[in-house]
Coordinates of C-alpha atoms in Angstrom, one line a residue:
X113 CA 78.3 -56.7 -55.3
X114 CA 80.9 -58.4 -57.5
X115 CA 78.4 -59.3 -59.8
X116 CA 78.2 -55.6 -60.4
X117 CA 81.2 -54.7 -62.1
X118 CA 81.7 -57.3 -64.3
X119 CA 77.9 -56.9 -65.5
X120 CA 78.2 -53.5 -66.9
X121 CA 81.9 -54.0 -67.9
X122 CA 79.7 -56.6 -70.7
X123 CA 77.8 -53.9 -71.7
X124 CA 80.8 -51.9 -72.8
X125 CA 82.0 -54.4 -74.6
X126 CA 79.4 -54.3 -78.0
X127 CA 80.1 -50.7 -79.3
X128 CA 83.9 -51.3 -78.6
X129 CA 83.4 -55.1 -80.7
X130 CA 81.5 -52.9 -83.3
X131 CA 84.6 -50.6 -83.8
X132 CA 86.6 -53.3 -85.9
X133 CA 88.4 -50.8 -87.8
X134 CA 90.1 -49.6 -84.9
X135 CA 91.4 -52.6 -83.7
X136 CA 94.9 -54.2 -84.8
X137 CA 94.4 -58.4 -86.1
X138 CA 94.0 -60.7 -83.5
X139 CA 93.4 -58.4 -81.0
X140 CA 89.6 -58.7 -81.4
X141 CA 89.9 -62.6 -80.7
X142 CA 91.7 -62.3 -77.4
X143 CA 88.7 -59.3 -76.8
X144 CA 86.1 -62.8 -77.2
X145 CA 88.3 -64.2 -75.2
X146 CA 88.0 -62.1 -72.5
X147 CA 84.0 -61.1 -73.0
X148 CA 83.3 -65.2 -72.8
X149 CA 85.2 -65.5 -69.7
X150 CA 83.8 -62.9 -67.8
X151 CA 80.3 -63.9 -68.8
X152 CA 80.9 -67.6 -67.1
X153 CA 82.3 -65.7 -64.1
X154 CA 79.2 -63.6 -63.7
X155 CA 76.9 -67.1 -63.8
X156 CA 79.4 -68.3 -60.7
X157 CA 79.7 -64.2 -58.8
X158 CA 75.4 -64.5 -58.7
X159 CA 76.5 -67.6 -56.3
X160 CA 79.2 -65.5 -54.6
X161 CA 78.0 -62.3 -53.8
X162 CA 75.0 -64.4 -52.1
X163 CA 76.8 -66.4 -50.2
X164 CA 78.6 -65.4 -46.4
X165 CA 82.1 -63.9 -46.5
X166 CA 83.5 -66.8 -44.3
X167 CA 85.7 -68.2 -47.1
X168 CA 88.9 -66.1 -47.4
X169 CA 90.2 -67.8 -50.6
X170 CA 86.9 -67.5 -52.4
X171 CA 86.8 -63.5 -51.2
X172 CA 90.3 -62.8 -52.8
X173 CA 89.4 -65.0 -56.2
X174 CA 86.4 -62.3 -56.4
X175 CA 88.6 -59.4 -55.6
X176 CA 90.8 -60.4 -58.6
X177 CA 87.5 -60.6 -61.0
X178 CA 86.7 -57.5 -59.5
X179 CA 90.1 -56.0 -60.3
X180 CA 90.1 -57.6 -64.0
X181 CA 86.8 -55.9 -64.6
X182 CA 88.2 -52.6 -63.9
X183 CA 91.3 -53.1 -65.7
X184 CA 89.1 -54.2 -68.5
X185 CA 87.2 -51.5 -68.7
X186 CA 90.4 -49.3 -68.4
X187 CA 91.2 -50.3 -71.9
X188 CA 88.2 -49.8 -73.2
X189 CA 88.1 -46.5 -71.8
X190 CA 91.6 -45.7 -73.3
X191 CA 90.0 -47.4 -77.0
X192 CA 87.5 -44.5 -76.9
X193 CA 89.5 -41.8 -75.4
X194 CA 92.3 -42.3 -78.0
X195 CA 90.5 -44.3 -80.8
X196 CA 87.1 -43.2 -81.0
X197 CA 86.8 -40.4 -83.4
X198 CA 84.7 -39.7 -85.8
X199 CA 86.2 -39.2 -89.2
X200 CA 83.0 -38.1 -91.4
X201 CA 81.8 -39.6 -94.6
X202 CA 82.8 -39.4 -98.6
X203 CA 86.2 -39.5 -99.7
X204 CA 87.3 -36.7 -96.8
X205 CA 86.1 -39.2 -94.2
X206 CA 88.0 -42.0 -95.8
X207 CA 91.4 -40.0 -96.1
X208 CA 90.9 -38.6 -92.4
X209 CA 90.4 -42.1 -90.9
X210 CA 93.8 -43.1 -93.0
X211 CA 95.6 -40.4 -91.4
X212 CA 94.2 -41.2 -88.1
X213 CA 95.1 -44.5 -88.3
X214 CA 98.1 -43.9 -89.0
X215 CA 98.7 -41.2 -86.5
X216 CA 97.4 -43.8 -83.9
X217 CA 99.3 -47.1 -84.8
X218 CA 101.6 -47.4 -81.9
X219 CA 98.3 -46.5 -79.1
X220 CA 96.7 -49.1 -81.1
X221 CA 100.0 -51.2 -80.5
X222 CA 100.1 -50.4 -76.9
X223 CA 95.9 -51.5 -76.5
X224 CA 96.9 -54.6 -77.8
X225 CA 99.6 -55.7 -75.4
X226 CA 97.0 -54.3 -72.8
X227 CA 94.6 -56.5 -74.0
X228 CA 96.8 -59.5 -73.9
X229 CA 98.1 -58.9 -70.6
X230 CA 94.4 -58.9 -69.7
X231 CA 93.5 -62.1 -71.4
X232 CA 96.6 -63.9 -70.0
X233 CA 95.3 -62.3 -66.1
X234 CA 92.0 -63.9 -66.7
X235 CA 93.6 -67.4 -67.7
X236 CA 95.7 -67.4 -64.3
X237 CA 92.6 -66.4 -62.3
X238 CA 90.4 -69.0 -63.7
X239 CA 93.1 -71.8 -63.2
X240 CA 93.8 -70.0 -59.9
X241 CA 90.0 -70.1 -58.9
X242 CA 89.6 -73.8 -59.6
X243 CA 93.1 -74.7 -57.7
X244 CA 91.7 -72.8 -54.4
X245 CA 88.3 -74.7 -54.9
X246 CA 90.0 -77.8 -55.0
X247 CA 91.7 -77.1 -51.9
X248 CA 89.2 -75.4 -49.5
X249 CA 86.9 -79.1 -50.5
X250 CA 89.3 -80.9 -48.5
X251 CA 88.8 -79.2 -45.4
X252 CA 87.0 -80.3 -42.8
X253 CA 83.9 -78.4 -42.5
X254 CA 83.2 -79.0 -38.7
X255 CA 87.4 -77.9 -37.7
X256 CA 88.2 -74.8 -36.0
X257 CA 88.6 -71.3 -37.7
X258 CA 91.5 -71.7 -40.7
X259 CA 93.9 -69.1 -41.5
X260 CA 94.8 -69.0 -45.4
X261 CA 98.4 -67.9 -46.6
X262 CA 99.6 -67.6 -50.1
X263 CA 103.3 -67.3 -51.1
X264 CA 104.9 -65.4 -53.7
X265 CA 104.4 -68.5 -55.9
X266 CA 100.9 -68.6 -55.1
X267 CA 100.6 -71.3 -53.4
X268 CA 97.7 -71.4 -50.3
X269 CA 97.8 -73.3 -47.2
X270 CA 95.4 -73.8 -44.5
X271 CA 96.2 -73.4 -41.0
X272 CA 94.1 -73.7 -37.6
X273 CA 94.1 -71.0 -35.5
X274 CA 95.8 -72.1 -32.6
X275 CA 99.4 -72.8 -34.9
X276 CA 99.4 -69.3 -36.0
X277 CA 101.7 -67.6 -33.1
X278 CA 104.2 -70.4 -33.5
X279 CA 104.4 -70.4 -37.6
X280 CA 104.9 -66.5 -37.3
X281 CA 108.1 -67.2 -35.6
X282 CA 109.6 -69.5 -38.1
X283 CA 111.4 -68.4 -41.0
X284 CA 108.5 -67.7 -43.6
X285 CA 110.8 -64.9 -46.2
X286 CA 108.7 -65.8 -49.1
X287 CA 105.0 -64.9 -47.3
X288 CA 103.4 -61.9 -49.8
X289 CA 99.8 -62.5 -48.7
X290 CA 98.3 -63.4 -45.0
X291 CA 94.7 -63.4 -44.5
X292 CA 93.7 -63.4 -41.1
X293 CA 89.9 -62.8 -41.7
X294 CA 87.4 -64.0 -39.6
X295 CA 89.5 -65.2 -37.1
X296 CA 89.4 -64.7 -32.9
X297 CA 92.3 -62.4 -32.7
X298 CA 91.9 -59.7 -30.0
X299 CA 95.6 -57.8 -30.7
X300 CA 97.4 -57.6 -33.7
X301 CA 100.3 -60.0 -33.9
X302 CA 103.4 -58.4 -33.4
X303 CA 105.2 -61.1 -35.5
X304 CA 103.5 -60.2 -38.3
X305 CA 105.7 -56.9 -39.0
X306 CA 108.5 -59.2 -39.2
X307 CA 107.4 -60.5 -42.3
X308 CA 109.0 -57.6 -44.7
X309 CA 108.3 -58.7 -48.2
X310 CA 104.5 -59.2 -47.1
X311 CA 102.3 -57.4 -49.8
X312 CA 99.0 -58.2 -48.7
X313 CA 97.4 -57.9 -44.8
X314 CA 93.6 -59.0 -44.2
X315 CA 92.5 -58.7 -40.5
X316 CA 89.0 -58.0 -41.9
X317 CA 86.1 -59.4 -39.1
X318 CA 88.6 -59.8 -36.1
X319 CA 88.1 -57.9 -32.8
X320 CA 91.8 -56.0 -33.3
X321 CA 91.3 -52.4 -31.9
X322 CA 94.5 -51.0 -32.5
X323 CA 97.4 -51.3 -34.9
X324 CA 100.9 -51.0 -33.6
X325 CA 103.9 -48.1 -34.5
X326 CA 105.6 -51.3 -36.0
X327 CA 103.3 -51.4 -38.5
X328 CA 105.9 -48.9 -40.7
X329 CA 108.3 -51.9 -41.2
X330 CA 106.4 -53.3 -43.9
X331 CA 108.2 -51.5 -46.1
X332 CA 106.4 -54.1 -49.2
X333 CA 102.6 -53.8 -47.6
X334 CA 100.3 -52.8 -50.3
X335 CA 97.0 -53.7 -49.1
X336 CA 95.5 -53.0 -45.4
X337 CA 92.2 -54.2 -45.4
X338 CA 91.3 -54.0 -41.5
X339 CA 87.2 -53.2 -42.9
X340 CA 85.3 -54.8 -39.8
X341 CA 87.6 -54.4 -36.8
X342 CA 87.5 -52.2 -33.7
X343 CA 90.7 -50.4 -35.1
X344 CA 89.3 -45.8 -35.1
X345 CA 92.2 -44.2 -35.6
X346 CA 96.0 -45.2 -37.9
X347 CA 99.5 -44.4 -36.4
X348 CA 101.8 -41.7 -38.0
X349 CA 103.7 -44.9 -38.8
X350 CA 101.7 -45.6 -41.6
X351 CA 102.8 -42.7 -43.7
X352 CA 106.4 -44.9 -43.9
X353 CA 104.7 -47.4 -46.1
X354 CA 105.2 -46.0 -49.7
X355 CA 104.5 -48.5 -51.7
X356 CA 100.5 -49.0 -50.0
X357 CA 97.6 -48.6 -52.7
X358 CA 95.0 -50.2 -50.9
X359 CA 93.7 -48.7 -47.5
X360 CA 90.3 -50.2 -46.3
X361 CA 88.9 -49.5 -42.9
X362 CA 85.6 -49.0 -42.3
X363 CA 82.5 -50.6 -40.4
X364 CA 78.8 -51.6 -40.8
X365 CA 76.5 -51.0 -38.4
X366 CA 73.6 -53.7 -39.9
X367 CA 71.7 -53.7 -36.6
X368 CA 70.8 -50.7 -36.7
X369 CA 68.7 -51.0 -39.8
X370 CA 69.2 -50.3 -43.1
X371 CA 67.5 -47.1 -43.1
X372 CA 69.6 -45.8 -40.6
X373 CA 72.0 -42.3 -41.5
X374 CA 75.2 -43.8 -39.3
X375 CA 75.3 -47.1 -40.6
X376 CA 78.9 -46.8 -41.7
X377 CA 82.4 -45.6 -39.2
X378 CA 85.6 -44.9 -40.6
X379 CA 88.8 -43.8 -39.3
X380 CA 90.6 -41.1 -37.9
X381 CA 93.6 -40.5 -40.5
X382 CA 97.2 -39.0 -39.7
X383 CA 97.5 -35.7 -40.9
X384 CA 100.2 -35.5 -44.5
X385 CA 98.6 -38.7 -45.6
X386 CA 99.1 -37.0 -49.3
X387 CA 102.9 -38.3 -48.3
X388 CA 101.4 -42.3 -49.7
X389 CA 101.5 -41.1 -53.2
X390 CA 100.6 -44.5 -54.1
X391 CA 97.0 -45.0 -52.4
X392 CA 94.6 -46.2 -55.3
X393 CA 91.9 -47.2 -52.5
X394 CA 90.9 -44.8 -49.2
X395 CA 88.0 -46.1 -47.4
X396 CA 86.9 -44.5 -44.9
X397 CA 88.3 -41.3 -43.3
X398 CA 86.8 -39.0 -40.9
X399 CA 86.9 -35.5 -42.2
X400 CA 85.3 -34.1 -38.9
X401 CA 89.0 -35.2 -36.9
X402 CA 90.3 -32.4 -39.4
X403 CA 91.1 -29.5 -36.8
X404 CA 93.8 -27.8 -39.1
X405 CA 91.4 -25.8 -41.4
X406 CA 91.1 -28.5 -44.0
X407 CA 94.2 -30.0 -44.3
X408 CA 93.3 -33.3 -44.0
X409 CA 91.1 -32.8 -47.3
X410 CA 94.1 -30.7 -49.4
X411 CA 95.9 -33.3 -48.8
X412 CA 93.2 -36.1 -50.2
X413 CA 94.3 -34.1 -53.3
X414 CA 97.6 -34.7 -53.5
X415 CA 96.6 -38.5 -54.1
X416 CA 96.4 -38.6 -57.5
X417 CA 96.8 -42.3 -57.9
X418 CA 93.2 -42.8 -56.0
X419 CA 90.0 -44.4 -57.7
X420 CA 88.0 -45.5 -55.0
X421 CA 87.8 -42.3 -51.9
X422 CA 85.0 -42.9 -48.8
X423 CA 85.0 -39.0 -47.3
X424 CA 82.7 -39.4 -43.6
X425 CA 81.2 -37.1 -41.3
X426 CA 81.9 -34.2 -43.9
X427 CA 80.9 -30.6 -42.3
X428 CA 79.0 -27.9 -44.3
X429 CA 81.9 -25.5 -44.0
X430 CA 84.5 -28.2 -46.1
X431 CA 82.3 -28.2 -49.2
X432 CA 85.3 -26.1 -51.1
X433 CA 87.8 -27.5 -49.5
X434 CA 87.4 -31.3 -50.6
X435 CA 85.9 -30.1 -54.1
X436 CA 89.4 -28.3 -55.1
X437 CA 91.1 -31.9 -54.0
X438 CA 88.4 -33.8 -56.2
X439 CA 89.2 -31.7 -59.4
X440 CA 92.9 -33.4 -59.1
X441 CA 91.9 -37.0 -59.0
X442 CA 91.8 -37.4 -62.9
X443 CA 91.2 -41.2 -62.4
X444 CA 88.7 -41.4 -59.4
X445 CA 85.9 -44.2 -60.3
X446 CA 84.6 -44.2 -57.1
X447 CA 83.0 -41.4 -54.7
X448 CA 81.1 -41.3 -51.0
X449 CA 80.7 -38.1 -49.4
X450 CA 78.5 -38.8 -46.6
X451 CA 77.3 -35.8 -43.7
X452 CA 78.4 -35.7 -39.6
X453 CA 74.7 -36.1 -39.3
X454 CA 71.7 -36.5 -41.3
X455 CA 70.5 -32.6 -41.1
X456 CA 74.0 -31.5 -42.3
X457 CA 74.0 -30.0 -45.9
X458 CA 76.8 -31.6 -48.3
X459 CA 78.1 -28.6 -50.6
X460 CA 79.8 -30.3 -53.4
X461 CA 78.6 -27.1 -56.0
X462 CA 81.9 -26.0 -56.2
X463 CA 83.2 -29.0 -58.1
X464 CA 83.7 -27.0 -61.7
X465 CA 85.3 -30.2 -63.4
X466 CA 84.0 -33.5 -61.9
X467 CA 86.8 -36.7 -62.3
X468 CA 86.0 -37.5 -66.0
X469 CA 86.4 -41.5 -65.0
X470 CA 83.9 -41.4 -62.5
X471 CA 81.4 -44.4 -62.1
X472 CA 79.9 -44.9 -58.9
X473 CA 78.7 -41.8 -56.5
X474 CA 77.1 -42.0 -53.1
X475 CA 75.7 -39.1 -51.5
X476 CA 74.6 -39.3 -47.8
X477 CA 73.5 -35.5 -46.3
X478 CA 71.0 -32.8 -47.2
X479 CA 71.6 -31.2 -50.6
X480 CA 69.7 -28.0 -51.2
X481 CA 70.0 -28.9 -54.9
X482 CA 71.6 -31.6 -56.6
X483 CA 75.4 -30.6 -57.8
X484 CA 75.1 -28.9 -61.3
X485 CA 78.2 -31.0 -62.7
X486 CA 76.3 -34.6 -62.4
X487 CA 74.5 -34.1 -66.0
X488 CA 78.1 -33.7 -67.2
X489 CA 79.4 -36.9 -65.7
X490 CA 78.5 -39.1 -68.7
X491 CA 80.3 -42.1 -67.1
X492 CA 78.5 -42.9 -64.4
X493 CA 76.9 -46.3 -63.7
X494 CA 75.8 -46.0 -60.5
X495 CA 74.2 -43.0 -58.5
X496 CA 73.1 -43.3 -54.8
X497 CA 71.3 -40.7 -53.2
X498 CA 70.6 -40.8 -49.4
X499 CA 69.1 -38.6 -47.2
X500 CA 69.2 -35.5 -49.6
X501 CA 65.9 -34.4 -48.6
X502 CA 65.6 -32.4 -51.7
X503 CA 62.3 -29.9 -52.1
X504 CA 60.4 -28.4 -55.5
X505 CA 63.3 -30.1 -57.5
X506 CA 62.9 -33.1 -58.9
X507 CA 66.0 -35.1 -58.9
X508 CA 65.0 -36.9 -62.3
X509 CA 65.8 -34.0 -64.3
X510 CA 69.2 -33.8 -63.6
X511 CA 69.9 -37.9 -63.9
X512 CA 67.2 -38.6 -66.7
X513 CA 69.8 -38.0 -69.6
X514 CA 72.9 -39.7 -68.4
X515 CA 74.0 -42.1 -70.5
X516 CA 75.6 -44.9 -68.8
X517 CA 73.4 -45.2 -65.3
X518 CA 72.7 -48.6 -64.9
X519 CA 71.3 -48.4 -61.3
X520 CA 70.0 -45.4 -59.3
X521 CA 69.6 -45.6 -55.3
X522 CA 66.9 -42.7 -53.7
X523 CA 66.4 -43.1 -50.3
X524 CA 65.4 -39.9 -48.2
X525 CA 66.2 -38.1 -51.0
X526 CA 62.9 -36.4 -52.1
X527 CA 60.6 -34.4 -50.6
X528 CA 57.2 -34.7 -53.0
X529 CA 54.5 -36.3 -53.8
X530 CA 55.2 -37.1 -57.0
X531 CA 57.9 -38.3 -59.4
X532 CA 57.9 -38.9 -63.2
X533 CA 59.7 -41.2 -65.4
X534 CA 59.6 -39.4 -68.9
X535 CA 59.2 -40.6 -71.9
X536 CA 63.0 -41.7 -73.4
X537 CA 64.7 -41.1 -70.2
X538 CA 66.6 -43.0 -68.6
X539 CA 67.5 -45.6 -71.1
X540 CA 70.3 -48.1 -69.4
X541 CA 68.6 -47.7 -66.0
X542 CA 68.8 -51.8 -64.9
X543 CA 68.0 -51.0 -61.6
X544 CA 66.1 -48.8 -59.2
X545 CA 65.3 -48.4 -55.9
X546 CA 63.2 -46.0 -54.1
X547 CA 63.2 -46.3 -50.5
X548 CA 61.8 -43.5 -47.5
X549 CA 59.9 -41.3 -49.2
X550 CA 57.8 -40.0 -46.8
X551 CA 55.7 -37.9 -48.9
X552 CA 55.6 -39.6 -52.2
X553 CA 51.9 -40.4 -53.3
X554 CA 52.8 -41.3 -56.8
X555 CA 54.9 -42.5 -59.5
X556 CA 54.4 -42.2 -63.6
X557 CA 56.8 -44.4 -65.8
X558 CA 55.8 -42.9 -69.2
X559 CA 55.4 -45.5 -72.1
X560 CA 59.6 -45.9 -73.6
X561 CA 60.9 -44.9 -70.1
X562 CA 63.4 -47.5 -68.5
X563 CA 62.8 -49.8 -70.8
X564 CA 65.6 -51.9 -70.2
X565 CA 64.6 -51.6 -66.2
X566 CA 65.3 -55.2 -64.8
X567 CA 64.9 -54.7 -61.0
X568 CA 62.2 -52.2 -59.1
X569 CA 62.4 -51.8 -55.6
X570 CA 60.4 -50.0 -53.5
X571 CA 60.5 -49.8 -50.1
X572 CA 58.8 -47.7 -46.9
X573 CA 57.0 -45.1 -49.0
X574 CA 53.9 -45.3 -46.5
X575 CA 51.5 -42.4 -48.9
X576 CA 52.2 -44.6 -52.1
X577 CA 48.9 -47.0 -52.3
X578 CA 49.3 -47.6 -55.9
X579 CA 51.7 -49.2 -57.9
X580 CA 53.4 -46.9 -60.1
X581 CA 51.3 -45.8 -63.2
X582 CA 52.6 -47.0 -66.4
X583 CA 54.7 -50.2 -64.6
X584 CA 53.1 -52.4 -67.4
X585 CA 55.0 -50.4 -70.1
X586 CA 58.5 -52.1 -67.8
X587 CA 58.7 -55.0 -70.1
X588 CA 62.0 -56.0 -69.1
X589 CA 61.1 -56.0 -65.1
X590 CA 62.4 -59.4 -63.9
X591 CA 62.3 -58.8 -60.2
X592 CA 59.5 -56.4 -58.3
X593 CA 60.5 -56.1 -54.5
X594 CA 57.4 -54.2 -51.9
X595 CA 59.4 -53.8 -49.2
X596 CA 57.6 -52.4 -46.0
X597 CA 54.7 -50.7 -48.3
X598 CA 50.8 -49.9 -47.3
X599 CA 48.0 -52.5 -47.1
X600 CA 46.4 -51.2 -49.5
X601 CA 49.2 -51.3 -52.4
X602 CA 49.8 -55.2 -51.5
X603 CA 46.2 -56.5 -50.8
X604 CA 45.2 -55.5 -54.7
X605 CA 48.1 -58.5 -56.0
X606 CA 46.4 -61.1 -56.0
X607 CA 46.3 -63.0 -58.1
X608 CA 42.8 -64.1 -58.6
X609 CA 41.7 -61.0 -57.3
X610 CA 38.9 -59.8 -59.3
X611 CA 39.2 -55.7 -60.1
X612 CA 42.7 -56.1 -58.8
X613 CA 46.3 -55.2 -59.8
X614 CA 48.0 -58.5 -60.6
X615 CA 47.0 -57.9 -64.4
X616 CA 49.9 -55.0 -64.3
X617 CA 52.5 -57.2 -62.9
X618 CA 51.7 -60.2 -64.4
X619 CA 54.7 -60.4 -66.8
X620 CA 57.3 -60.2 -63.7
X621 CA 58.6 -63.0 -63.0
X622 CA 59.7 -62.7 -59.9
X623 CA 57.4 -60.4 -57.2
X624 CA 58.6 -60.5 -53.4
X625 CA 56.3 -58.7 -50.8
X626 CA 58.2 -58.6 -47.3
X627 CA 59.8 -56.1 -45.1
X628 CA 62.8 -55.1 -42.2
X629 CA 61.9 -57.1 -39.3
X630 CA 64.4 -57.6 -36.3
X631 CA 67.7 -57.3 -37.8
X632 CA 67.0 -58.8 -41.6
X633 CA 64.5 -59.2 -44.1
X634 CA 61.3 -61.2 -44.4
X635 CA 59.2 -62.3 -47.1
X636 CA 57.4 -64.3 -50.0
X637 CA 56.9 -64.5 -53.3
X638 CA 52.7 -64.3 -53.3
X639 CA 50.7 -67.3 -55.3

């Protein structure tokens, strides 16, 4: 969600405000700035991330949060990595944090005009936001599908469908941005590589199933978001587009289910894509089209610009392979690795140094253990295990101590009957979700475990018939979801139940009881 990574970008931003030492004058003011802002925006991304993606201009206003969030917490990153040292006490201390500071002025000088650059983004997206809202009001709810465009000024307008072929003709030089999203397009429109200073493509949600040689003579293109189409495989052509950071083509399969290993397709990539030196975002390749003994991941190395990377349908026998290409991508944030099929084992051991930067790591295979280098990734937020089926290990042991994991995803992923929450361990964990496990008969949360825990979820663990020992001790719970769980677990809720189990749940506000029923969930809050 959205929501996501502007939340924990706020919780970065105390111990950095606590460093005032470090910080030139004035630039902690434009850091309040910045810290206010993006607390407003979170109240208005809760609405956003909830609501359908059928409005195009509100989509790319949340994009640009996004992006300002991670930019954000770029600087902050580069405050610790270059700033945060510790100097000792006693007059030693003193004169080492005087040298230092000096030693650091123009890094402190180059934060600042970061920061500012930041603050005056933030400003323009705000204004931006509320200009977009202002026009996307005036249309007419009950008209045909609209097509939004945005010029290099950033201006938008709103077009109907059935004028797009004819406007594409016309002499549009200063078009930077078309979104097509959503729209009933069934080829792409050949018109639209005519456009040559266009920075920005969205054909997201259309029925487009192939993209055309032509597609090298946007020499400008920057972003291809095609996520949602019918389009499996990229031409050679794209390799001619040097300037392209953002690559996005991938599928959901919701009906299916959300338990379901191949709910996600990605695409067949042309072999030398290292050639786009540029790529920030690749989402989602097929490593199993890779017939040329691995190229295809070497060459995911040679992209040392990327910090988001989706790697599908990944064979046992490329484990090496794609971990010497990860140890190059110094600022990767983002990683999915995900099996050809659910019984395949995902052999990431190899991976000596893990990217330093990264936050966000999905899983999807069987791992026979858990890597060894995740205990030494103390930057990760977000961990997703799926489908790891591991046996006689538990998995909390090597996640317990991490100091930044604000949200932890098992599904499939254990093989037990019991897992522990120990005392002190996991101490940012805001959210947790454990979903599929077959043979799990019972959880412990120890008393100081989780203790800033603000969402449990727990979904289609059949065995498990009692809530999890020591759940009273979750103070901070504000939502409990019992997702597809036994009789026996739910019928013991009530709340006037006498000998029951609403006295351990009691102070959670919000407790949903429901499950997956023909395509999407179902539910109530219980009285």
């Amino acid at each position: 969600m959205a929501e996501i990574a502007v939340f924990h970008l706020l919780a970065n931003f105390a111990p950095f405000l606590q460093e005032e030492v470090n910080l030139l004058t004035g630039v902690r003011d434009e850091i309040e700035y910045i810290r206010g802002e993006f607390e407003r925006m979170t109240a208005f991304l809760r609405i956003a991330d909830a609501m359908d993606e059928t409005d195009p201009g509100l989509e790319v206003w949340v994009k640009q949060v996004r992006e300002a969030a991670y930019d954000a917490a770029d600087a902050l990153d580069m405050h610790m990595l270059r700033l945060g040292h510790h100097h000792g006490n006693g007059v030693r201390g003193f004169l080492r944090k005087v040298s230092c500071y000096i030693k650091t002025i123009k890094a402190r000088q180059q934060i600042a005009s970061e920061v500012k650059r930041i603050k005056y983004r933030l400003i323009n997206t705000s204004e931006g936001r509320q200009r977009y809202s202002d026009i996307y009001r005036r249309q007419d709810q009950g008209s045909r599908p609209t097509v939004a465009w945005y010029d290099s000024r950033g201006d938008a307008l709103l077009l109907e469908e059935a004028e797009l072929v004819a406007l594409l003709g016309d002499d549009l030089r200063l078009l930077t941005l078309l979104d097509l999203e959503g729209t009933q397009l069934e080829t792409f429109p050949i018109e639209v590589v005519k456009l040559c200073h266009l920075r920005h493509l969205s054909l997201r949600k259309t029925n487009v199933k192939t993209i055309p040689k032509s597609i090298g003579n946007l020499q400008n293109l920057e972003t291809l978001d095609l996520k949602g189409t019918h389009v499996t495989e990229m031409p050679d052509e794209i390799l001619k587009l040097p300037r392209l950071r953002h690559l996005l083509l991938y599928c959901y399969y919701a009906k299916l289910g959300w338990t379901t290993f191949r709910y996600q397709t990605g695409f067949k990539a042309p072999m030398g894509i290292g050639s786009l030196s540029s790529l920030q975002k690749l989402c989602s390749i097929e490593a199993n089209h890779d017939n040329n003994n691995g190229m295809l991941l070497r060459d995911v190395g040679k992209l040392t610009q990327l910090i988001r990377v989706h790697i599908l349908k990944l064979r046992r026998g490329d484990g090496k392979v794609l971990c010497a290409s990860l140890e190059k991508l110094k600022n990767l944030r983002s990683l999915l690795v995900s099996a050809i099929q659910e019984h395949e084992i995902i052999d990431l051991d190899s991976l000596s140094s893990p990217p330093q930067c990264l936050r966000t790591l999905y899983l999807a295979g069987h791992l026979q253990r858990l890597p060894r280098w995740i205990p030494t990734s103390f930057n990760l937020v977000r961990v997703c295990l799926w489908y790891s089926k591991l046996r006689d290990v538990d998995p909390l042991r090597s996640l317990q101590d991490l100091p930044n994991l604000a949200s932890l995803e098992i599904l499939h992923a254990y093989v037990g009957e019991e897992l522990c929450f120990k005392a002190g361990a996991f101490q940012n964990l805001e959210a947790l979700v454990l979903a599929e496990l077959k043979e799990l008969i019972w959880v412990r949360v120890e008393a100081s475990s989780m203790h800033h825990l603000k969402k449990l979820s727990l979904m289609d663990c059949k065995l498990m018939e009692d809530l999890p020992s020591g759940i009273e001790h979750l103070t901070s719970l504000e939502r409990l979801n019992l997702s597809d769980m036994p009789y026996s677990l739910i019928s013991r809720l009530g709340r006037n139940l006498q000998g029951g189990d609403y006295w351990k749940v009691s102070h959670i506000p919000h407790v949903w009881i429901g499950g997956w029923k023909d395509g999407h969930w179902e539910g109530s809050f219980p009285s």
